Coordinates of C-alpha atoms in Angstrom, one line a residue:
X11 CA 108.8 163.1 26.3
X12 CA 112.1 161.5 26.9
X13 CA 114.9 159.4 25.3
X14 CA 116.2 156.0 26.5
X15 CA 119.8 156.1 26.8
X16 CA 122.3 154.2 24.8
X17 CA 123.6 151.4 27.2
X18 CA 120.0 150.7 28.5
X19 CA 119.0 150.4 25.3
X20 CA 122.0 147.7 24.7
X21 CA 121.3 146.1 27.6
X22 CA 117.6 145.6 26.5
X23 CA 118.9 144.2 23.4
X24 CA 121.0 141.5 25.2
X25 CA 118.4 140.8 27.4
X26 CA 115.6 140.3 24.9
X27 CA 117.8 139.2 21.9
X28 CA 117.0 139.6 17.9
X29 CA 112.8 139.9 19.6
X30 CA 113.4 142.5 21.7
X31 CA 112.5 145.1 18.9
X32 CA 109.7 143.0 17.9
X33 CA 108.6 143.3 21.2
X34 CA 107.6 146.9 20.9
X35 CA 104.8 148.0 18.6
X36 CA 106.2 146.6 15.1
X37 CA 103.5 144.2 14.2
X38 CA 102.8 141.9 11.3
X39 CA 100.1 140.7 9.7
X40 CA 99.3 137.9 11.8
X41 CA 100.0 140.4 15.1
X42 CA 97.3 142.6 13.8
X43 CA 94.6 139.8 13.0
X44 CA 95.4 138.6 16.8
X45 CA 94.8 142.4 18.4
X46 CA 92.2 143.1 15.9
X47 CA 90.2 139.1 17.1
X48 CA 91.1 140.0 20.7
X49 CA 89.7 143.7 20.8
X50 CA 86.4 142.6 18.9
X51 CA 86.0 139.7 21.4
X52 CA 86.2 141.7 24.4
X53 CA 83.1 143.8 22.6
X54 CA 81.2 141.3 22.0
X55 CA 81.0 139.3 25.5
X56 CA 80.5 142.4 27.1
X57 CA 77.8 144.2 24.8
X58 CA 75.2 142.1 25.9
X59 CA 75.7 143.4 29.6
X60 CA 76.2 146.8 29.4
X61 CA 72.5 147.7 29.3
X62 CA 72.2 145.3 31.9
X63 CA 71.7 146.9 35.7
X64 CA 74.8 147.3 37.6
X65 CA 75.7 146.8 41.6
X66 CA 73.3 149.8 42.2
X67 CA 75.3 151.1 44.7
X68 CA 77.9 152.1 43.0
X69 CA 76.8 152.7 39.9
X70 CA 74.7 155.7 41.5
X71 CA 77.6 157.0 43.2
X72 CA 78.9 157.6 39.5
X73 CA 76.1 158.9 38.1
X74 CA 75.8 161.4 41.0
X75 CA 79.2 162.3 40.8
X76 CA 79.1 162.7 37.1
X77 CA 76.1 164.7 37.2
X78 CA 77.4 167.3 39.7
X79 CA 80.9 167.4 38.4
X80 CA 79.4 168.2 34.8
X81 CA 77.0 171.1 36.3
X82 CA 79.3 172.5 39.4
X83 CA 83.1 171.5 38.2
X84 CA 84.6 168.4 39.0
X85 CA 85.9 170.6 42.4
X86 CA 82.6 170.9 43.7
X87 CA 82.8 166.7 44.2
X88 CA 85.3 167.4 47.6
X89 CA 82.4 169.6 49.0
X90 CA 81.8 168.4 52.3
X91 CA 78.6 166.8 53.5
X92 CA 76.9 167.5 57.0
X93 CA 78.5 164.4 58.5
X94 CA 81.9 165.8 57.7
X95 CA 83.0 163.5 54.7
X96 CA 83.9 164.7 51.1
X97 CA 81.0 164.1 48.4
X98 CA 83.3 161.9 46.9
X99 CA 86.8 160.2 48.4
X100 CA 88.1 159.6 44.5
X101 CA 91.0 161.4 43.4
X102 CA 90.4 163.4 40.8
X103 CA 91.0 161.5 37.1
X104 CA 88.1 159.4 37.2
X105 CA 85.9 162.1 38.4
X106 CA 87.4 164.3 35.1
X107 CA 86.2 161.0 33.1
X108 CA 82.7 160.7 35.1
X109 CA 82.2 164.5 34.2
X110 CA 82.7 164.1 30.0
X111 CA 80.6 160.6 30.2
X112 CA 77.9 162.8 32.1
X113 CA 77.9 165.2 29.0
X114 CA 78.5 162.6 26.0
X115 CA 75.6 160.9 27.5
X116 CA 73.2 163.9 27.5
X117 CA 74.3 164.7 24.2
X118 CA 72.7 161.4 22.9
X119 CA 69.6 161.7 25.2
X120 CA 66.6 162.7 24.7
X121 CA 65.3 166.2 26.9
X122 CA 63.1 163.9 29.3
X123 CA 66.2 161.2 29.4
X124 CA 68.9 163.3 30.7
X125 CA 70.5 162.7 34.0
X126 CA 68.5 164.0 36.9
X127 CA 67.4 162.4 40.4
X128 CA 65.0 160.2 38.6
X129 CA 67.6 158.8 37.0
X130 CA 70.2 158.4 40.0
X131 CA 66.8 156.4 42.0
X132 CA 66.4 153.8 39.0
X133 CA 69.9 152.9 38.8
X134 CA 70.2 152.6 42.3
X135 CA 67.5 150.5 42.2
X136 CA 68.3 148.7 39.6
X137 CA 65.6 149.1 37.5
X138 CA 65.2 148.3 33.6
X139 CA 63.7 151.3 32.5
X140 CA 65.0 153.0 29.2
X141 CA 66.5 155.7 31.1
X142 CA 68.3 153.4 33.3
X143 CA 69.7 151.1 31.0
X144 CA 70.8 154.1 28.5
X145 CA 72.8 154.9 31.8
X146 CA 74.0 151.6 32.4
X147 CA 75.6 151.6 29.3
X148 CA 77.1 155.2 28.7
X149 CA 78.8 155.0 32.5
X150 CA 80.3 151.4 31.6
X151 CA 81.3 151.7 28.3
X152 CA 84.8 153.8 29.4
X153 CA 85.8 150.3 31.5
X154 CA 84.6 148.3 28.4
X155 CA 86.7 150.1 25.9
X156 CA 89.5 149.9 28.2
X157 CA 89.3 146.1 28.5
X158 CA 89.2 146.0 24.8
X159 CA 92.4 147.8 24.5
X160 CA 94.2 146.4 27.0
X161 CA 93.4 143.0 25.5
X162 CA 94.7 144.2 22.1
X163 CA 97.9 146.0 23.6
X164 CA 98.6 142.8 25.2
X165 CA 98.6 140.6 22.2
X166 CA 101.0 144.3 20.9
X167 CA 103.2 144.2 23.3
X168 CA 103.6 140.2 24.3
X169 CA 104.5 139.2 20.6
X170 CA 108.3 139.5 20.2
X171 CA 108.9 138.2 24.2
X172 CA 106.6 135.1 24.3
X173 CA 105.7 134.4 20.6
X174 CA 102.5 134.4 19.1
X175 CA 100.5 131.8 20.2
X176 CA 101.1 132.8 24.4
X177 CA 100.5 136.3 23.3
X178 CA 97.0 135.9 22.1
X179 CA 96.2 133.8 24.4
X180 CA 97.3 136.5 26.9
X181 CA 95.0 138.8 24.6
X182 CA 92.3 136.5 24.6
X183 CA 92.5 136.0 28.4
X184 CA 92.1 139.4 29.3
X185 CA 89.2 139.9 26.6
X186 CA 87.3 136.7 28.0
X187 CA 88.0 136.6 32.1
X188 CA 84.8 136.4 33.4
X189 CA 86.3 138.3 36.5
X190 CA 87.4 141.2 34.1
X191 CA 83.9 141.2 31.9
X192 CA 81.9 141.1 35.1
X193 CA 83.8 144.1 36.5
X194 CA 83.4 146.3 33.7
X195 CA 80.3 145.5 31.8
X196 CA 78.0 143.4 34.5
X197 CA 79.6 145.4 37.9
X198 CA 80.2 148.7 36.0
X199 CA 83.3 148.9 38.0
X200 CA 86.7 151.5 36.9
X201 CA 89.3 148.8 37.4
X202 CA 89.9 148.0 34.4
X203 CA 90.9 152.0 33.7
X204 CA 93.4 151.7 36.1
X205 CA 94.8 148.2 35.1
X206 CA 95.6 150.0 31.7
X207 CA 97.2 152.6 33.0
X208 CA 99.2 150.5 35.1
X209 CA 100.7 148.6 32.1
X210 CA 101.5 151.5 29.9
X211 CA 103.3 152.8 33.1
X212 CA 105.2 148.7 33.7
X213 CA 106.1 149.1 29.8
X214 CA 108.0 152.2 29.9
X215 CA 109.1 151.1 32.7
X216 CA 110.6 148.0 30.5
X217 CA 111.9 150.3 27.9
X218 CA 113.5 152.6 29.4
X219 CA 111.0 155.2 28.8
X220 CA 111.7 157.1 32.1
X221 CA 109.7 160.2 30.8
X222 CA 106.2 158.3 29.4
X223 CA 106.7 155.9 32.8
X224 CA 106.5 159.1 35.0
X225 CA 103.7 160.7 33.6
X226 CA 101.1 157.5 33.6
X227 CA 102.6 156.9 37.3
X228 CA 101.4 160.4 38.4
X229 CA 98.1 159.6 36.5
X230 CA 97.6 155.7 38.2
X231 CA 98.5 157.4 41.5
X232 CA 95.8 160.2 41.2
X233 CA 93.0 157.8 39.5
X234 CA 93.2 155.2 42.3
X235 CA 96.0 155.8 45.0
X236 CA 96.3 151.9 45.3
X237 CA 98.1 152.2 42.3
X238 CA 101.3 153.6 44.6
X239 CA 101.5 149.3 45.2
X240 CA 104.2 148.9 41.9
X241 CA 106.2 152.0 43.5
X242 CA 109.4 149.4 43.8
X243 CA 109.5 149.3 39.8
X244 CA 108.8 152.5 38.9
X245 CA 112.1 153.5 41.3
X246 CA 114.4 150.8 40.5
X247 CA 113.5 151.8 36.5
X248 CA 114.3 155.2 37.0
X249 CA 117.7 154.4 38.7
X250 CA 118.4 151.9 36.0
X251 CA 118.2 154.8 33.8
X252 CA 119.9 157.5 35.8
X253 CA 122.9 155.5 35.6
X254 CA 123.8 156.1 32.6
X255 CA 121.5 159.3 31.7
X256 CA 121.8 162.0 34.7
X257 CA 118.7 163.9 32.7
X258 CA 116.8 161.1 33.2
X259 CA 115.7 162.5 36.7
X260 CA 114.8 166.0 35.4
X261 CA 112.5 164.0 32.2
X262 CA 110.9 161.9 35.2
X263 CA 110.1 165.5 36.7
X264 CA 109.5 167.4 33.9
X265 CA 106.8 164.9 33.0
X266 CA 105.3 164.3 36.7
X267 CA 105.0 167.8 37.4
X268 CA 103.0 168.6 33.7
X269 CA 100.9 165.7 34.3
X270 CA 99.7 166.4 38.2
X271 CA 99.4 170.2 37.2
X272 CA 97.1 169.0 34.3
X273 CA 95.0 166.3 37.1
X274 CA 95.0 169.4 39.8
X275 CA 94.6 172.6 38.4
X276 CA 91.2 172.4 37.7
X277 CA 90.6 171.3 41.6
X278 CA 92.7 173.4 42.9
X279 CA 90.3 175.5 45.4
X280 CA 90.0 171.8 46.6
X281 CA 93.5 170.3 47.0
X282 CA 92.7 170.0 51.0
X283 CA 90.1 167.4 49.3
X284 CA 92.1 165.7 46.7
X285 CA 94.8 164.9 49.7
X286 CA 91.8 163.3 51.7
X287 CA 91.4 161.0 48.9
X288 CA 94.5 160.0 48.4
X289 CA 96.0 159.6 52.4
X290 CA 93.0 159.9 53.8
X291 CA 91.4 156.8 52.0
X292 CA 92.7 154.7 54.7
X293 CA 90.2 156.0 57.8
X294 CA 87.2 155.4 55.5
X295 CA 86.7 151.9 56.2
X296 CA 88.8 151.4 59.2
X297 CA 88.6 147.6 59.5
X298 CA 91.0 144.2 58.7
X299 CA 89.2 143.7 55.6
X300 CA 85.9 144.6 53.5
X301 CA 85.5 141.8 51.8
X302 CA 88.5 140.6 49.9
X303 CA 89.9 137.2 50.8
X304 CA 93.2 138.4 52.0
X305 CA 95.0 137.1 55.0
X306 CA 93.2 139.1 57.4
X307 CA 90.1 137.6 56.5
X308 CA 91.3 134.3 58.0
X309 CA 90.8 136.3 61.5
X310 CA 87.6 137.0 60.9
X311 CA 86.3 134.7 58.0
X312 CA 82.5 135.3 56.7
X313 CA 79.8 133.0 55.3
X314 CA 78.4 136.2 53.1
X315 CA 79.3 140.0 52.7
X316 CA 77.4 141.9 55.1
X317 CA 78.3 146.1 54.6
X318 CA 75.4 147.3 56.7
X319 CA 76.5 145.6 60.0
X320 CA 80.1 147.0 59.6
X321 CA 80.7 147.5 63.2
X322 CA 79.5 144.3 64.2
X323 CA 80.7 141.9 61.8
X324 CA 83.8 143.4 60.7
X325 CA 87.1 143.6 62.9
X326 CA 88.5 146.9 63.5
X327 CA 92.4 147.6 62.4
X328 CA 93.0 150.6 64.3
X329 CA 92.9 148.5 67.9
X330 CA 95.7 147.1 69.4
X331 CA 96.1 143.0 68.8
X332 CA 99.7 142.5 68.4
X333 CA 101.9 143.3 70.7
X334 CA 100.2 146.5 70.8
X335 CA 100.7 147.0 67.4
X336 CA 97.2 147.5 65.3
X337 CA 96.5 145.0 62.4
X338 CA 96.7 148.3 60.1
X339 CA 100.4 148.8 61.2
X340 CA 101.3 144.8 60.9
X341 CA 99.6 144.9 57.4
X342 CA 102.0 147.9 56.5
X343 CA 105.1 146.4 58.1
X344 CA 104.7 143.2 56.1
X345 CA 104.0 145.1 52.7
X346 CA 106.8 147.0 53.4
X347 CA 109.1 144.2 54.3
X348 CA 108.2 142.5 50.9
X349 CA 109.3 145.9 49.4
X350 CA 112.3 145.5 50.9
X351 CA 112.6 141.9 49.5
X352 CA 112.1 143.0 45.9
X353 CA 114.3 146.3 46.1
X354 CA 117.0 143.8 46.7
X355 CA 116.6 141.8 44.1
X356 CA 116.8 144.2 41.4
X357 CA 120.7 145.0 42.8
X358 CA 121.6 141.8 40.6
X359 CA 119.6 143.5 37.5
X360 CA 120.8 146.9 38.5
X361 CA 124.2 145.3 37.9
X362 CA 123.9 143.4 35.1
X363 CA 124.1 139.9 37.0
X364 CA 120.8 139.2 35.9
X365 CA 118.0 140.2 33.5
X366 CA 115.9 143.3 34.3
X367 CA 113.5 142.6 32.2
X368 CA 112.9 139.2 34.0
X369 CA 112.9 141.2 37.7
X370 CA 110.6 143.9 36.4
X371 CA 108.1 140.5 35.3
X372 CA 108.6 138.8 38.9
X373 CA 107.8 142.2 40.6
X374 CA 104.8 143.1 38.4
X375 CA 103.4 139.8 39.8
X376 CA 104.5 140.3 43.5
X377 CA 103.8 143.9 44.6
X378 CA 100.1 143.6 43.4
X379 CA 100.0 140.0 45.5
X380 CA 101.6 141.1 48.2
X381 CA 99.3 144.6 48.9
X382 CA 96.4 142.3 48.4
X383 CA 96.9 139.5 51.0
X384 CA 98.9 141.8 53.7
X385 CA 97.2 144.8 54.2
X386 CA 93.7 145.4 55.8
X387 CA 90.9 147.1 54.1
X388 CA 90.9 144.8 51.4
X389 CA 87.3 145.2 48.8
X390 CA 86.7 142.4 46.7
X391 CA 88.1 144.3 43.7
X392 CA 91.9 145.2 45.1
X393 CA 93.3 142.3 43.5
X394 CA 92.0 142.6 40.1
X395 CA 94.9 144.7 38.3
X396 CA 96.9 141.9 39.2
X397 CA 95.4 139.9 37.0
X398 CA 96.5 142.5 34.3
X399 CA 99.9 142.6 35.3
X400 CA 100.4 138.2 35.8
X401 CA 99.2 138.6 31.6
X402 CA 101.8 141.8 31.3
X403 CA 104.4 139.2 32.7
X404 CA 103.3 136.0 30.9
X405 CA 106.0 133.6 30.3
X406 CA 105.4 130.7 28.2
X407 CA 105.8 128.0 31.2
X408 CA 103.7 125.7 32.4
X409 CA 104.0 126.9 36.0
X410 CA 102.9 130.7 35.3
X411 CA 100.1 129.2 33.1
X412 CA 98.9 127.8 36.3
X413 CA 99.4 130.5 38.2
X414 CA 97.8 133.0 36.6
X415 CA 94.7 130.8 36.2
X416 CA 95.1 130.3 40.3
X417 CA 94.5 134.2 40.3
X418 CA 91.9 134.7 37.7
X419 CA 89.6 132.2 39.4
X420 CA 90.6 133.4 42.7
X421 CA 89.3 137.0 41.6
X422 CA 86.3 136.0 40.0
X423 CA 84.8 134.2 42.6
X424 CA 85.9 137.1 45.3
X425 CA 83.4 139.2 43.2
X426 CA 80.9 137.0 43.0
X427 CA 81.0 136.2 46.6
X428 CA 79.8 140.3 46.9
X429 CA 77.7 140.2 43.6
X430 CA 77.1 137.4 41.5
X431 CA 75.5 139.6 38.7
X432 CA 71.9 141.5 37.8
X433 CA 69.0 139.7 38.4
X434 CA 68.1 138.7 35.0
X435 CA 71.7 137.8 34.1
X436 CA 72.6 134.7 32.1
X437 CA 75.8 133.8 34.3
X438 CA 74.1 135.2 37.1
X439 CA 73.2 131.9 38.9
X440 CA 76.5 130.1 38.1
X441 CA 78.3 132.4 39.5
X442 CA 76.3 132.5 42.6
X443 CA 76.9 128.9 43.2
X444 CA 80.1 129.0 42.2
X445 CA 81.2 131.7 45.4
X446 CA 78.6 129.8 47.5
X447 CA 80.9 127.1 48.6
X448 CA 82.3 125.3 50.3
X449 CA 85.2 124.4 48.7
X450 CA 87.3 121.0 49.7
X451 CA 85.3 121.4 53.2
X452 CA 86.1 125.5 54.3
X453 CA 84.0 128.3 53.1
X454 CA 84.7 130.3 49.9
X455 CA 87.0 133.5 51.5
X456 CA 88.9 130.8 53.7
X457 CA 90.0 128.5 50.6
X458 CA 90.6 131.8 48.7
X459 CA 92.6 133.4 51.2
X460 CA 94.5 130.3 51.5
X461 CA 94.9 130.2 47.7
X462 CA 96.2 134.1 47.6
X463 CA 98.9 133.7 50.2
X464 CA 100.0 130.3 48.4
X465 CA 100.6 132.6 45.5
X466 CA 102.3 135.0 47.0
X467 CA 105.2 132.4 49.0
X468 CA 105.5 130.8 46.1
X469 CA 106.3 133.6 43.9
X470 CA 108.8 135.5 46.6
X471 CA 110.4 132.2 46.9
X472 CA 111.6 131.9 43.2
X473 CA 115.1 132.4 42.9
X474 CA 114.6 133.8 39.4
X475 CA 112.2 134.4 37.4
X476 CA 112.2 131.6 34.2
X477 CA 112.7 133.5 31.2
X478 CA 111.8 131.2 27.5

């Protein structure tokens, strides 16, 4: 899809030294074993769940939405309803993967098993009949396999930069998180889709690979429009690269434009929806947060998740409180102030003063922070491809070590806090008393919120990012 030019491949070289070409996907023996022990352990802690009921909710969404893109087209899914909102508010390239999981799973069903409304009542319910759990584990199985591989791409691609041992133990942390196995295989949540597609796009990013970076940014961007959060990197790669290789622009092009015309051209009659999903997404759930222990939800900090009171429990972020400003509009202003921030620290990378490669790390782990705890409408789940992205940017220190742990625990128990797990679960009651609280005297989202902003100061106040 595209080349990466001569001096940023040089520069790569200096920056990364004799490793940086073992950095890419030349593995050994041992490297091989180590993706190979992390992929199979990401299976076989999640297995067990995957049959398991879901958080009903949205797992019948899903099923729905499969079920109906697979008989009407996935454009059919941006219908409106009476009330005036789109069938579904997902951009379109998880609804294309909802659709083939709808058919794969009534390929290996049974005539009296197939989807059908039965089957959309039991696994909203919950229930553990056949049916129900056969779902269960066809519509989580695309989130599992993705763990799986992002844990063995992370042992791939962390081998030449860290060394062995902090690379599989970046592979084995993704594969064993419970916050990442209780997304995917307990929740039967998509994040972990999107966390993949994230790193690919933060790799080529690395490299140099302006055309490859391109083309899985369009594809984050219309699979969850969050994913616009590492924006900063994506531009400050593809200036980087323009530097020295004026083409570089048309192969970022080139690849965008194939990739979105792939995404859109099947919803095309329904563009008017797919743009709902993606800009529109913010007047769906107009309040400071919904759930997720980000700043906000120190103004109005809760002792459990209540959805079906929204209107009285949860602050609105459309009504002036600042002067006159709306918390939605402070949120934005702060996220793009730290934007700001980190565009001006890649002018020392961007001239060679410093390493890119080390920026591009200290960004990864930023922008994902920094969305999280300043913007309103914050679910529970926002902050879970940063977890992804803190591995993507391990560094063998001590103080990321911590760090990173700081954020795992701070997502798992943000999850739990909404849903601890299905009823029968083995981990189901640990992890209910674990988000219970309190913890050192204030409830759960207030230490947690506390935590996440900690983070996020202390990684914006680094004056570089450490390299080995």
């Amino acid at each position: 899809m595209d080349t990466t030019s001569e001096a940023v491949t040089a520069d790569s070289k200096r920056a990364g030294g004799s490793n940086s070409g073992a950095s890419g996907m030349r593995t050994d023996g041992w490297t091989r074993s180590a993706m190979a022990a992390a992929f199979a352990a990401a299976l076989a802690i999640r297995l067990p769940l995957m049959t398991q009921p879901g958080f009903g909710g949205d797992l019948m969404q899903f099923v729905m939405w499969a079920d109906r893109g697979a008989a009407l087209g996935t454009a059919a899914l941006y219908d409106q309803r009476p009330d005036g909102r789109r069938i579904s508010n997902y951009p379109p390239g998880y609804l294309y993967l909802l659709k083939g999981v709808a058919r794969v799973h009534d390929l290996f069903a049974t005539p009296e098993s197939r989807l059908s409304i039965q089957t959309f009542g039991e696994v909203g319910l919950s229930y553990g009949t056949p049916e129900a759990r056969q779902a269960y584990f066809f519509f989580k199985l695309p989130s599992v396999l993705a763990d799986a591989a992002l844990a063995m791409l992370l042992v791939s691609l962390l081998w030449g930069r860290v060394g062995g041992a902090w690379a599989a133990s970046a592979g084995a942390a993704y594969a064993l998180l419970p916050c990442v196995w209780h997304n995917s295989a307990a929740w039967g949540q998509m994040d972990g889709i999107l966390s993949l597609i994230l790193v690919a796009s933060l790799e080529a990013a690395r490299r140099g690979r302006i055309g490859w970076m391109a083309a899985m940014a369009v594809a984050a961007v219309l699979t969850k429009p969050q994913a616009a959060m590492i924006a900063p990197i994506w531009l400050v790669a593809l200036v980087r690269v323009v530097r020295t290789d004026r083409q570089a622009i048309a192969r970022a092009i080139s690849a965008s434009f194939v990739v979105a015309v792939a995404l859109l051209w099947p919803v095309r009659s329904r563009l008017d929806g797919v743009w709902d999903a993606l800009v529109g997404a913010a007047t769906f759930y107009p309040f400071t947060h919904l759930n997720g222990f980000s700043a906000w939800f120190l103004q109005r900090p809760l002792d459990a998740p209540d959805l079906a009171q929204l209107a009285r429990v949860y602050a609105r972020d459309d009504a002036a409180w600042l002067a006159g400003l709306t918390p939605r509009a402070l949120g934005l202003i702060a996220v793009l102030g730290v934007w700001v921030y980190v565009l001006s620290r890649a002018r020392r990378a961007l001239q060679g003063i410093e390493s890119f490669e080390h920026w591009t790390d200290w960004a990864a782990c930023v922008l994902p922070l920094a969305f999280f705890v300043l913007a309103t409408q914050m679910h529970e789940r926002y902050l879970f491809p940063a977890v992804a992205l803190w591995l993507w940017a391990a560094r063998p220190t001590a103080a990321w070590a911590i760090g990173a742990g700081l954020l795992a625990l701070s997502v798992t128990v943000n999850q739990c806090w909404v849903w601890a797990g299905p009823a029968d679960g083995w981990y189901t009651e640990w992890s209910r008393r674990m988000a219970s609280g309190p913890w050192f005297g204030l409830r759960t989202g207030e230490f947690f919120a506390l935590v996440n902003a900690g983070l996020l100061v202390w990684m914006l106040s680094r004056r570089r990012v450490q390299g080995r």
